[in-house]
Amino acid sequence: MAKAMRIKGTVKYQKQIATNDPDAYAEVTLQFEGLMESRLAELRQLFNQFFAEVEGIVKEDTSLYV
């Protein structure tokens, strides 16, 4: 039987998007510790999907000003 390894240190994923005209900023952060290592790929994928949604909203809203 394989033993599930747990993450002992803190894992933090962070992405930002900023626009200059108009000024807009968004930051998405996911931080965790003590979760199973097998969940890392799943959490990273969910984080990237969520950020893509946030980025799309920022770009959509700021493109209205062009």
PDB file of C-alpha atoms in Angstrom, residues 9-49:
ATOM      1  CA  GLY A   9       5.985  23.507   4.366  1.00  0.00           C
ATOM      2  CA  THR A  10       3.750  26.263   3.112  1.00  0.00           C
ATOM      3  CA  VAL A  11       2.863  26.254  -0.579  1.00  0.00           C
ATOM      4  CA  LYS A  12       1.825  29.552  -2.120  1.00  0.00           C
ATOM      5  CA  TYR A  13       0.590  30.264  -5.632  1.00  0.00           C
ATOM      6  CA  GLN A  14       0.219  33.907  -6.566  1.00  0.00           C
ATOM      7  CA  LYS A  15      -0.545  35.725  -9.805  1.00  0.00           C
ATOM      8  CA  GLN A  16      -1.285  39.364 -10.570  1.00  0.00           C
ATOM      9  CA  ILE A  17      -2.545  41.396 -13.469  1.00  0.00           C
ATOM     10  CA  ALA A  18      -2.320  45.146 -13.810  1.00  0.00           C
ATOM     11  CA  THR A  19      -3.326  47.567 -16.522  1.00  0.00           C
ATOM     12  CA  ASN A  20      -2.232  51.151 -16.920  1.00  0.00           C
ATOM     13  CA  ASP A  21      -5.036  52.693 -18.937  1.00  0.00           C
ATOM     14  CA  PRO A  22      -7.318  52.611 -17.033  1.00  0.00           C
ATOM     15  CA  ASP A  23      -5.586  51.690 -13.802  1.00  0.00           C
ATOM     16  CA  ALA A  24      -6.782  48.283 -12.682  1.00  0.00           C
ATOM     17  CA  TYR A  25      -5.203  45.580 -10.549  1.00  0.00           C
ATOM     18  CA  ALA A  26      -6.139  42.059  -9.474  1.00  0.00           C
ATOM     19  CA  GLU A  27      -4.218  39.562  -7.373  1.00  0.00           C
ATOM     20  CA  VAL A  28      -5.100  35.940  -6.715  1.00  0.00           C
ATOM     21  CA  THR A  29      -3.315  34.019  -3.956  1.00  0.00           C
ATOM     22  CA  LEU A  30      -3.697  30.436  -2.803  1.00  0.00           C
ATOM     23  CA  GLN A  31      -1.680  29.394   0.234  1.00  0.00           C
ATOM     24  CA  PHE A  32      -1.848  26.098   2.073  1.00  0.00           C
ATOM     25  CA  GLU A  33       0.088  23.629   4.156  1.00  0.00           C
ATOM     26  CA  GLY A  34      -0.491  20.172   5.550  1.00  0.00           C
ATOM     27  CA  LEU A  35      -2.312  18.859   2.469  1.00  0.00           C
ATOM     28  CA  MET A  36      -1.479  15.674   0.643  1.00  0.00           C
ATOM     29  CA  GLU A  37       1.178  15.950  -2.048  1.00  0.00           C
ATOM     30  CA  SER A  38      -1.104  14.150  -4.490  1.00  0.00           C
ATOM     31  CA  ARG A  39      -3.385  17.210  -4.444  1.00  0.00           C
ATOM     32  CA  LEU A  40      -0.729  19.677  -5.667  1.00  0.00           C
ATOM     33  CA  ALA A  41      -1.401  19.237  -9.395  1.00  0.00           C
ATOM     34  CA  GLU A  42      -5.164  19.486  -8.848  1.00  0.00           C
ATOM     35  CA  LEU A  43      -4.864  22.635  -6.749  1.00  0.00           C
ATOM     36  CA  ARG A  44      -2.447  24.256  -9.211  1.00  0.00           C
ATOM     37  CA  GLN A  45      -4.839  23.505 -12.094  1.00  0.00           C
ATOM     38  CA  LEU A  46      -7.818  24.965 -10.216  1.00  0.00           C
ATOM     39  CA  PHE A  47      -5.766  28.030  -9.272  1.00  0.00           C
ATOM     40  CA  ASN A  48      -4.724  28.607 -12.900  1.00  0.00           C
ATOM     41  CA  GLN A  49      -8.313  28.188 -14.126  1.00  0.00           C
TER      42      GLN A  49
END
